[in-house]
Coordinates of C-alpha atoms and ligand atoms in Angstrom, one line a residue:
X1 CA 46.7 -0.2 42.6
X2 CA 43.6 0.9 43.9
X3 CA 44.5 3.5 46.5
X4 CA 41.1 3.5 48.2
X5 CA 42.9 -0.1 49.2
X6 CA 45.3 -0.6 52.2
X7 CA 48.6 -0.7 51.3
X8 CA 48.9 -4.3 52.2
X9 CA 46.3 -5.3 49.2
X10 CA 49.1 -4.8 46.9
X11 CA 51.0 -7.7 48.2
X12 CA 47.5 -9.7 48.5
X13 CA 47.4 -12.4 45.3
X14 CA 44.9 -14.4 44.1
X15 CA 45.2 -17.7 43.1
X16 CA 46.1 -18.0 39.5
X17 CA 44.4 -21.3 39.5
X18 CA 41.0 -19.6 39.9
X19 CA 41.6 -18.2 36.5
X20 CA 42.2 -21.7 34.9
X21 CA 39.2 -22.7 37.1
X22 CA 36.7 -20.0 35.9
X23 CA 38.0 -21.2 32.2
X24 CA 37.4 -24.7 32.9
X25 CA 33.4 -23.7 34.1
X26 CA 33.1 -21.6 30.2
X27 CA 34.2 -24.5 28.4
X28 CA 32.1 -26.8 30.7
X29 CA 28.6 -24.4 29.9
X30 CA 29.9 -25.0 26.3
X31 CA 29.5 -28.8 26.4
X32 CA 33.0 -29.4 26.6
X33 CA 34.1 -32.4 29.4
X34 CA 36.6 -31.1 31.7
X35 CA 38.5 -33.3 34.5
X36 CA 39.4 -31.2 37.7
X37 CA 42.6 -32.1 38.9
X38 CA 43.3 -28.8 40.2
X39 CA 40.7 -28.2 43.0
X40 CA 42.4 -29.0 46.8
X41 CA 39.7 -30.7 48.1
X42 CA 38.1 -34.3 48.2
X43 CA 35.9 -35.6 45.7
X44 CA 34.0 -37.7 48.7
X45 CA 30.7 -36.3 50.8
X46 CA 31.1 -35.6 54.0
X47 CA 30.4 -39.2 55.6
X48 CA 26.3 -39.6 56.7
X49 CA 26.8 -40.3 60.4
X50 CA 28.4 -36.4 60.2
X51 CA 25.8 -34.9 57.8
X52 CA 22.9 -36.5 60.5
X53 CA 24.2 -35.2 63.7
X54 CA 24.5 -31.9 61.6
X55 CA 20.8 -32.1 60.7
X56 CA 20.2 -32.9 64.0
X57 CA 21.7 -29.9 65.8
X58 CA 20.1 -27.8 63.5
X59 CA 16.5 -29.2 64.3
X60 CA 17.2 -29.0 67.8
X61 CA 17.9 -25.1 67.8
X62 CA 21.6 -25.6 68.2
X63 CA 22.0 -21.8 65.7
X64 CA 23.3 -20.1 68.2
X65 CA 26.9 -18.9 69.2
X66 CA 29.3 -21.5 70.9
X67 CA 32.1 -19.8 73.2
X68 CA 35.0 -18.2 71.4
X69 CA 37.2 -21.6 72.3
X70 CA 34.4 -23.9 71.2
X71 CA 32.5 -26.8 72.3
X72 CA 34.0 -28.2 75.4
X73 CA 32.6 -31.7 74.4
X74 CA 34.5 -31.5 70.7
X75 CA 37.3 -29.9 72.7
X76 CA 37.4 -33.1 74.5
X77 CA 36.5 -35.5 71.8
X78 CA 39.6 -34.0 69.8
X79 CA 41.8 -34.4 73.0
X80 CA 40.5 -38.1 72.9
X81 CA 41.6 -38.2 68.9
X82 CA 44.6 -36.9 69.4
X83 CA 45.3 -39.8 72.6
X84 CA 43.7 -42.8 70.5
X85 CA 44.9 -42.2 67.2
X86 CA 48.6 -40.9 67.4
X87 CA 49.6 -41.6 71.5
X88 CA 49.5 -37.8 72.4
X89 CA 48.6 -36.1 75.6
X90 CA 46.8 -32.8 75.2
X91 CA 44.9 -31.0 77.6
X92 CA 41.4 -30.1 76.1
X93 CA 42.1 -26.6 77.4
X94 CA 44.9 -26.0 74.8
X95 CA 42.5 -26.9 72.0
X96 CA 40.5 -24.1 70.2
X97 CA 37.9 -24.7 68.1
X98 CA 38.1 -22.6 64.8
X99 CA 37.3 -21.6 61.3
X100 CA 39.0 -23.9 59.4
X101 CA 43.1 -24.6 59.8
X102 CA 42.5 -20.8 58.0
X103 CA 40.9 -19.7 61.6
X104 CA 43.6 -21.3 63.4
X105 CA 46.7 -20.1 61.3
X106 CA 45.3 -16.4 61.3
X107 CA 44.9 -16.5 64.9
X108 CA 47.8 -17.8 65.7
X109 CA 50.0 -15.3 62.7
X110 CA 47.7 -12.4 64.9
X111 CA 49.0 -13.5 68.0
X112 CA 52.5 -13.7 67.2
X113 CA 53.8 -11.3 64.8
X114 CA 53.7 -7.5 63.5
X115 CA 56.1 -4.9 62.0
X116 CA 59.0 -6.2 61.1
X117 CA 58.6 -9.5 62.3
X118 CA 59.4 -12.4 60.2
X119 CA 58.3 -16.1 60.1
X120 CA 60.4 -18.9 58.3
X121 CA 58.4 -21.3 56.1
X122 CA 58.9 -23.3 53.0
X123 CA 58.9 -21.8 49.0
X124 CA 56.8 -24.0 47.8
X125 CA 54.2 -24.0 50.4
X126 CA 50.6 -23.2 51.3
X127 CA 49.9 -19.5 49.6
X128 CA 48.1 -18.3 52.1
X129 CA 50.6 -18.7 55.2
X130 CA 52.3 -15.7 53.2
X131 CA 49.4 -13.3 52.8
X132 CA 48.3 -14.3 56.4
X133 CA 51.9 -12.9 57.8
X134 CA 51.5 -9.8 55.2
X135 CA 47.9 -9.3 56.9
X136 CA 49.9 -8.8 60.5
X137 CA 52.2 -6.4 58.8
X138 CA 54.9 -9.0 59.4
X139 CA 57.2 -10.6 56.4
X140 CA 57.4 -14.0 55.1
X141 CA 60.2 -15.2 54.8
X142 CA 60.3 -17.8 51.8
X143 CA 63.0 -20.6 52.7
X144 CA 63.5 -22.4 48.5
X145 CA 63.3 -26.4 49.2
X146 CA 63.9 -28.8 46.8
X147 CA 63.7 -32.6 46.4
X148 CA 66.9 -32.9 48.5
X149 CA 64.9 -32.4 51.4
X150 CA 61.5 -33.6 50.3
X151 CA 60.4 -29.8 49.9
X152 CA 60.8 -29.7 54.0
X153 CA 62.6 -26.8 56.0
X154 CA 65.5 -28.7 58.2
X155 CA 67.5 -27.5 60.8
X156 CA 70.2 -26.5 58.6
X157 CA 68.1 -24.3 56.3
X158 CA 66.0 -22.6 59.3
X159 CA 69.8 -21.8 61.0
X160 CA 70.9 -20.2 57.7
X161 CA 67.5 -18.2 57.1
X162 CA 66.7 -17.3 60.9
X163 CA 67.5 -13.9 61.7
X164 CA 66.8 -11.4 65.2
X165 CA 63.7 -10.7 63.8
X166 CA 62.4 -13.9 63.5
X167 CA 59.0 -14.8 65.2
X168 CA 58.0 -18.0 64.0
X169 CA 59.3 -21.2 61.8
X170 CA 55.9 -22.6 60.1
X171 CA 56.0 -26.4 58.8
X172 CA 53.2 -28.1 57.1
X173 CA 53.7 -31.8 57.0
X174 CA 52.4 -33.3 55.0
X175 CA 52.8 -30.6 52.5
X176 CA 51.0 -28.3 49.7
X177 CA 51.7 -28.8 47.3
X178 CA 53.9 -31.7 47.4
X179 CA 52.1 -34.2 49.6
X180 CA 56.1 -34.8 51.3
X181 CA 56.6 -35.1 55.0
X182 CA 59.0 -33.6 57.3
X183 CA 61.1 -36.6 59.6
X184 CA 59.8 -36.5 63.1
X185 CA 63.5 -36.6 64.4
X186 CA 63.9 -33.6 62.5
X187 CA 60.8 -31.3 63.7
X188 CA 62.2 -32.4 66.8
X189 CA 65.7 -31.0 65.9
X190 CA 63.9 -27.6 65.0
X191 CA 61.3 -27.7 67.6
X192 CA 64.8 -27.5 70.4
X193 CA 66.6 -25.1 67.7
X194 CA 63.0 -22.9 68.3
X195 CA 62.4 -23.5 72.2
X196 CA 66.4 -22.1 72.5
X197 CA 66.0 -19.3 70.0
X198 CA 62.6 -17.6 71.7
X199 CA 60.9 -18.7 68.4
X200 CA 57.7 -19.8 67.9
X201 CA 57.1 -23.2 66.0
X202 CA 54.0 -23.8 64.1
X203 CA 53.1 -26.9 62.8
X204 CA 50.1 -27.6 60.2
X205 CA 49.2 -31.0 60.4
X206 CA 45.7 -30.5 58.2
X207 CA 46.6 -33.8 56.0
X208 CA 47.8 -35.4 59.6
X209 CA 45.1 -38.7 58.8
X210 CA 46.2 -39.3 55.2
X211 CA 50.1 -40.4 55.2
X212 CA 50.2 -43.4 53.1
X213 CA 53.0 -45.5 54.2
X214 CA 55.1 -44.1 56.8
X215 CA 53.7 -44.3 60.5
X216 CA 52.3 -40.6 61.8
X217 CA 53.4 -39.1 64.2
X218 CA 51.8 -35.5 65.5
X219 CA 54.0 -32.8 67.4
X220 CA 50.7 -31.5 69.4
X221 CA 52.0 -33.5 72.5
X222 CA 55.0 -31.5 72.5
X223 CA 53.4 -28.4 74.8
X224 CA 55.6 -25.5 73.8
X225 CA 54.1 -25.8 70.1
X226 CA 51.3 -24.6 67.6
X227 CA 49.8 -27.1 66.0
X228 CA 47.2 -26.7 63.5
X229 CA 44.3 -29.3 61.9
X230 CA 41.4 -29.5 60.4
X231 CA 38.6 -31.1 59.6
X232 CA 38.2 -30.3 56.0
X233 CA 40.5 -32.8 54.5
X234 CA 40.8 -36.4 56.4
X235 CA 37.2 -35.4 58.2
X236 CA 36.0 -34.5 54.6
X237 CA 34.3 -31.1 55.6
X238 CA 35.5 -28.3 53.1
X239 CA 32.4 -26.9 53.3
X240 CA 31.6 -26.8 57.3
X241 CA 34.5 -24.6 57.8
X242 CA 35.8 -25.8 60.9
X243 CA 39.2 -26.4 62.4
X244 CA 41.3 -26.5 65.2
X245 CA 44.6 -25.3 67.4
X246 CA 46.5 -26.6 69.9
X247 CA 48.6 -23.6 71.5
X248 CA 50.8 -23.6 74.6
X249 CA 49.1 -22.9 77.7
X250 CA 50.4 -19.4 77.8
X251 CA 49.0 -18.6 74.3
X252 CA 45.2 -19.5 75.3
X253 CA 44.4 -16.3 77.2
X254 CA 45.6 -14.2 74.0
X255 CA 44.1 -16.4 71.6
X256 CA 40.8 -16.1 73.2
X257 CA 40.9 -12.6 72.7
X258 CA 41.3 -13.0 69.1
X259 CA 39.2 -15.4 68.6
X260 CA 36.1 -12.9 70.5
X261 CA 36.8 -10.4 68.5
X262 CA 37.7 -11.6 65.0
X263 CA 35.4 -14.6 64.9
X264 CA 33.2 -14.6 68.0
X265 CA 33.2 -18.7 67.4
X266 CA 33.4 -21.8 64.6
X267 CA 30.1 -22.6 63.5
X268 CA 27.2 -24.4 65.5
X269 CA 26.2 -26.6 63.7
X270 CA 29.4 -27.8 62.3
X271 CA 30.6 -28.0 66.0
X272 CA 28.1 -30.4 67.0
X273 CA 28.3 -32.1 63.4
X274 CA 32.2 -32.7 64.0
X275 CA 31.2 -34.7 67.5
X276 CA 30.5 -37.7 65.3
X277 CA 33.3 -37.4 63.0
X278 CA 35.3 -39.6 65.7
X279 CA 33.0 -42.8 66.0
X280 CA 33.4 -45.9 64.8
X281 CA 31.3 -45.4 62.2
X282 CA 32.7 -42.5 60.6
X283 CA 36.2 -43.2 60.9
X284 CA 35.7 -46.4 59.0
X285 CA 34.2 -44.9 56.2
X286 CA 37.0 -42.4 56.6
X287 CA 39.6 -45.1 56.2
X288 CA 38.2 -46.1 53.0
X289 CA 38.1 -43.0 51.6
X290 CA 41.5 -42.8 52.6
X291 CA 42.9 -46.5 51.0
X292 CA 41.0 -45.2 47.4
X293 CA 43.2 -42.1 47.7
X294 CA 46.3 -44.3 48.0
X295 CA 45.3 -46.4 44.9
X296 CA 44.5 -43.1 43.0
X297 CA 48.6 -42.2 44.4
X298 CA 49.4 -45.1 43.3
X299 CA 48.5 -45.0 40.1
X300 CA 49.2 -41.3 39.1
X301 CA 52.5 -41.2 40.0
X302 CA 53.9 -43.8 37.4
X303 CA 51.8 -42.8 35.2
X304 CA 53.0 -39.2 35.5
X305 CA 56.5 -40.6 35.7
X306 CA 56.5 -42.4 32.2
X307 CA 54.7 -39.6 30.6
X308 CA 57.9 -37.4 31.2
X309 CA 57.2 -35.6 34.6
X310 CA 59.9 -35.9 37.0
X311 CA 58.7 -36.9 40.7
X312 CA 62.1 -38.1 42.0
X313 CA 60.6 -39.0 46.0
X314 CA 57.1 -40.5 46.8
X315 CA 54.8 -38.2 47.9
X316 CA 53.6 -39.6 51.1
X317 CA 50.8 -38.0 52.1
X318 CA 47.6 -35.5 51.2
X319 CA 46.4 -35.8 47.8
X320 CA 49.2 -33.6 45.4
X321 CA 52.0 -34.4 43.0
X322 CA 54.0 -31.4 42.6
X323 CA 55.4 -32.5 39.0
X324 CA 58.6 -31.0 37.5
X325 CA 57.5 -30.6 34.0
X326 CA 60.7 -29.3 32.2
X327 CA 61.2 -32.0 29.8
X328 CA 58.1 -30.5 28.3
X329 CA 58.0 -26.9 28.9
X330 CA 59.4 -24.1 30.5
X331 CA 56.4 -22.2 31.2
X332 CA 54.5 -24.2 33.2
X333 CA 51.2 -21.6 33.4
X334 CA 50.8 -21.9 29.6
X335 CA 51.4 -25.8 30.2
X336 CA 48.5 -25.9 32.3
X337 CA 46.6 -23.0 30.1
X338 CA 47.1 -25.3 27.2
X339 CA 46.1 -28.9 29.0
X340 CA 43.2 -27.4 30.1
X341 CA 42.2 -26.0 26.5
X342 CA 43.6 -28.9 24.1
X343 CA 43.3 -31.9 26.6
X344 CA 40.6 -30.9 28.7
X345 CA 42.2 -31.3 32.4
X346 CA 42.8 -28.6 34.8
X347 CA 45.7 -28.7 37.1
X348 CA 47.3 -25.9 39.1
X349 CA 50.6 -24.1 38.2
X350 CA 53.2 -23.8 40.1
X351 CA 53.3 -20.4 40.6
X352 CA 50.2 -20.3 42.9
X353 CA 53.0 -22.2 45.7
X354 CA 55.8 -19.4 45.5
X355 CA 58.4 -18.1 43.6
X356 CA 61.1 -20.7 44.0
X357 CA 60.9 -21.5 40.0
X358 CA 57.3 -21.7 40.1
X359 CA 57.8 -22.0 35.9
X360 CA 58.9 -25.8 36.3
X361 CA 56.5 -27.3 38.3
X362 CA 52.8 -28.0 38.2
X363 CA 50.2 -29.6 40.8
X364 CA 48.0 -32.7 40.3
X365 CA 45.3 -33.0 42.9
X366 CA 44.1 -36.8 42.4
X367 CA 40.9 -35.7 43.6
X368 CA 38.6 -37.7 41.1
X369 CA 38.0 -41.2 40.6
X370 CA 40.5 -43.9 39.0
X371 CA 38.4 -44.0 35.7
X372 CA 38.7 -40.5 35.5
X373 CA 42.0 -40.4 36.4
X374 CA 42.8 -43.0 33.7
X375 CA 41.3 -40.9 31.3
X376 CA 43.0 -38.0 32.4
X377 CA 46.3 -39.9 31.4
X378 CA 45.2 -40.7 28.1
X379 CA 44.6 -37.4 27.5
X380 CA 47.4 -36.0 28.7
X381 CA 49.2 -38.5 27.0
X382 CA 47.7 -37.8 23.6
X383 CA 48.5 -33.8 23.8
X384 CA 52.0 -34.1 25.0
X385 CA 52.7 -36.4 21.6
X386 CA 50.8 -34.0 18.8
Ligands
PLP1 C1 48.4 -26.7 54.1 C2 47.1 -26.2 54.3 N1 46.8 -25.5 55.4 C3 45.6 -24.9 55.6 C4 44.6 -25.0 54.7 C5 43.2 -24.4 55.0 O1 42.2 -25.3 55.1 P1 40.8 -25.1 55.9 O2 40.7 -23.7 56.2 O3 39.8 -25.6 54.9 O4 40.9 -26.0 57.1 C6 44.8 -25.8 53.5 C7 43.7 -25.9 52.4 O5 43.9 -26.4 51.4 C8 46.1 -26.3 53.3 O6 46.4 -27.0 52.2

């Protein structure tokens, strides 16, 4: 290691798929046709009536800083999301407007833990969450989850794992890789385990919007909780980098604080962009976008399933398959290494979700169209039998 760098940078990864991404880009400049199923975001724009009220703000001088907590009109129009859409009461002053779910997770890691804290959260899981805790000087701890419990913490796991120096127990429902939901009943469960412990509970709800079947259900009424969203994913806004909290009332002060100094505020323009993405308008073109992802589901996951990948429980939600590919390999990384450079598709390894064997498992984002997703199959089809 570099040791001009901070200790810490030594536990900072990168994301291996970036490597299979900057491969897929050389063959691309050399002619050859690649199909992404590896990037984590949408295919879709960001809907018009969005893109116009961003235009808008910009041509009306809106360039400037917001306050750190963020517009008080999107403060309230999320409030009147979160009261419309899933029957929850929260008080626009617990919202804070942020960077991306990345703005509100690093926040709320900064305001809860240091040295030799530890937060509870699921191996596999986001990437980040880890190297965010490692950035407070605190330690993740990596809870291994299987298909027994739809690659969700539960009660009994966070009881076996918890320890004094536990801080926080993070959840992401539904999940990343695995597109799997926790029960409600049972974030309840852990959300009294946590309120009796003196632990913190986090909840990232980013794919909170696009849950296929089962009826959502958000924990941001609860009070005593963190809950974390976005508007990159069901909003469609990767690119606007913008976000949101909602923290107990006792957090705001601190969080403020944070957010002064590490961000100063979310962006503008996005801001006053995002105050359309709940009208009528938008969220019906949201919707759509939403039903073609569940046809896309729909059709990867028997498809995936008779080629030989092993999916034993629905994926409910977001747009991931976390595939057990042992029937075909036991390196998963070279699986993907070789799909990309025989078949043409790019897909993410496992080992960019943890280290719970990362070796079996690969990620399919069905971020591309049906044709191309049929295509995709053929192909993959075609180098599994030579
Ligand atoms: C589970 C989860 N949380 C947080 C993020 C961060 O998203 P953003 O900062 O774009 O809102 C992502 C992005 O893929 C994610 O999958």
């Amino acid at each position: 290691m570099n040791e001009r760098l901070a200790a810490r940078m030594g536990d900072i990864e990168p994301f291996h798929v970036m490597d299979i991404l900057a491969r897929a880009r050389a063959l691309e400049v050399r002619g050859r046709d690649i199909i992404h199923l590896e990037i984590g975001e949408p295919d879709f724009p960001t809907p018009v009536p969005i893109i116009e009220a961003g235009v808008a703000a910009l041509r009306a001088g809106h360039t400037h800083y917001t306050g750190a907590l963020g517009l008080p009109d999107l403060r309230s129009a999320i409030a009147g999301f979160y009261d419309q859409r899933w029957n929850a009461t929260v008080d626009p002053a617990r919202i804070i407007v942020t960077t991306g779910a990345s703005g509100a997770l690093l926040l709320t890691l900064g305001l809860l833990c240091g040295p030799g804290d530890e937060v509870l959260m699921a191996d596999p899981g986001y990437p980040c969450n880890r190297h965010f805790t490692r950035f407070c000087e605190a330690r993740a701890t990596a809870v291994s989850v299987g298909a027994d419990t739809a690659y969700q913490l539960n009660l009994e796991l966070i009881e076996r794992h918890a320890s004094p120096a536990t801080r926080a127990v993070l959840i992401a429902s539904p999940s990343n890789p695995t597109g799997t939901l926790i029960e409600h009943a049972e974030l309840a469960r852990i959300h009294q385990w946590c309120q009796a412990n003196g632990v913190a509970l986090i909840v990232d709800e980013i794919y909170l919007g696009l849950t296929y079947e089962s009826d959502e259900q958000s924990a941001a009424g609860w009070g005593d909780v963190f809950v974390v969203n976005s508007f990159s994913k069901y909003f469609l806004m990767t690119g606007w980098r913008l976000g949101w909290l909602v923290a107990p009332g006792w957090a705001i002060d601190g969080l403020e604080r944070l957010a002064q100094n590490l961000f100063l505020a979310a962006p503008t323009p996005a801001q006053h962009a995002a105050l359309a993405a709940f009208s009528a308008e938008t969220l019906a073109i949201l919707e759509s976008r939403k039903a073609e992802l569940k046809s896309r589901r729909d059709f990867m996951l028997p498809a995936l399933r008779d080629l030989g990948f092993e999916l034993p429980i629905t994926p409910q939600g977001a747009f991931y398959l976390y595939a057990d590919c042992r029937r075909h390999t036991g390196d998963s990384f070279q699986l993907a290494r070789d799909l990309l450079e025989q078949a043409g598709v790019a897909i993410t390894p496992g080992v960019d979700f943890g280290y719970h064997q990362p070796e079996r498992f690969v990620r399919f984002a069905y971020t591309r169209p049906l044709p191309r997703l049929a295509e995709a199959i053929d192909r993959i089809k075609l180098f599994l039998r030579t």
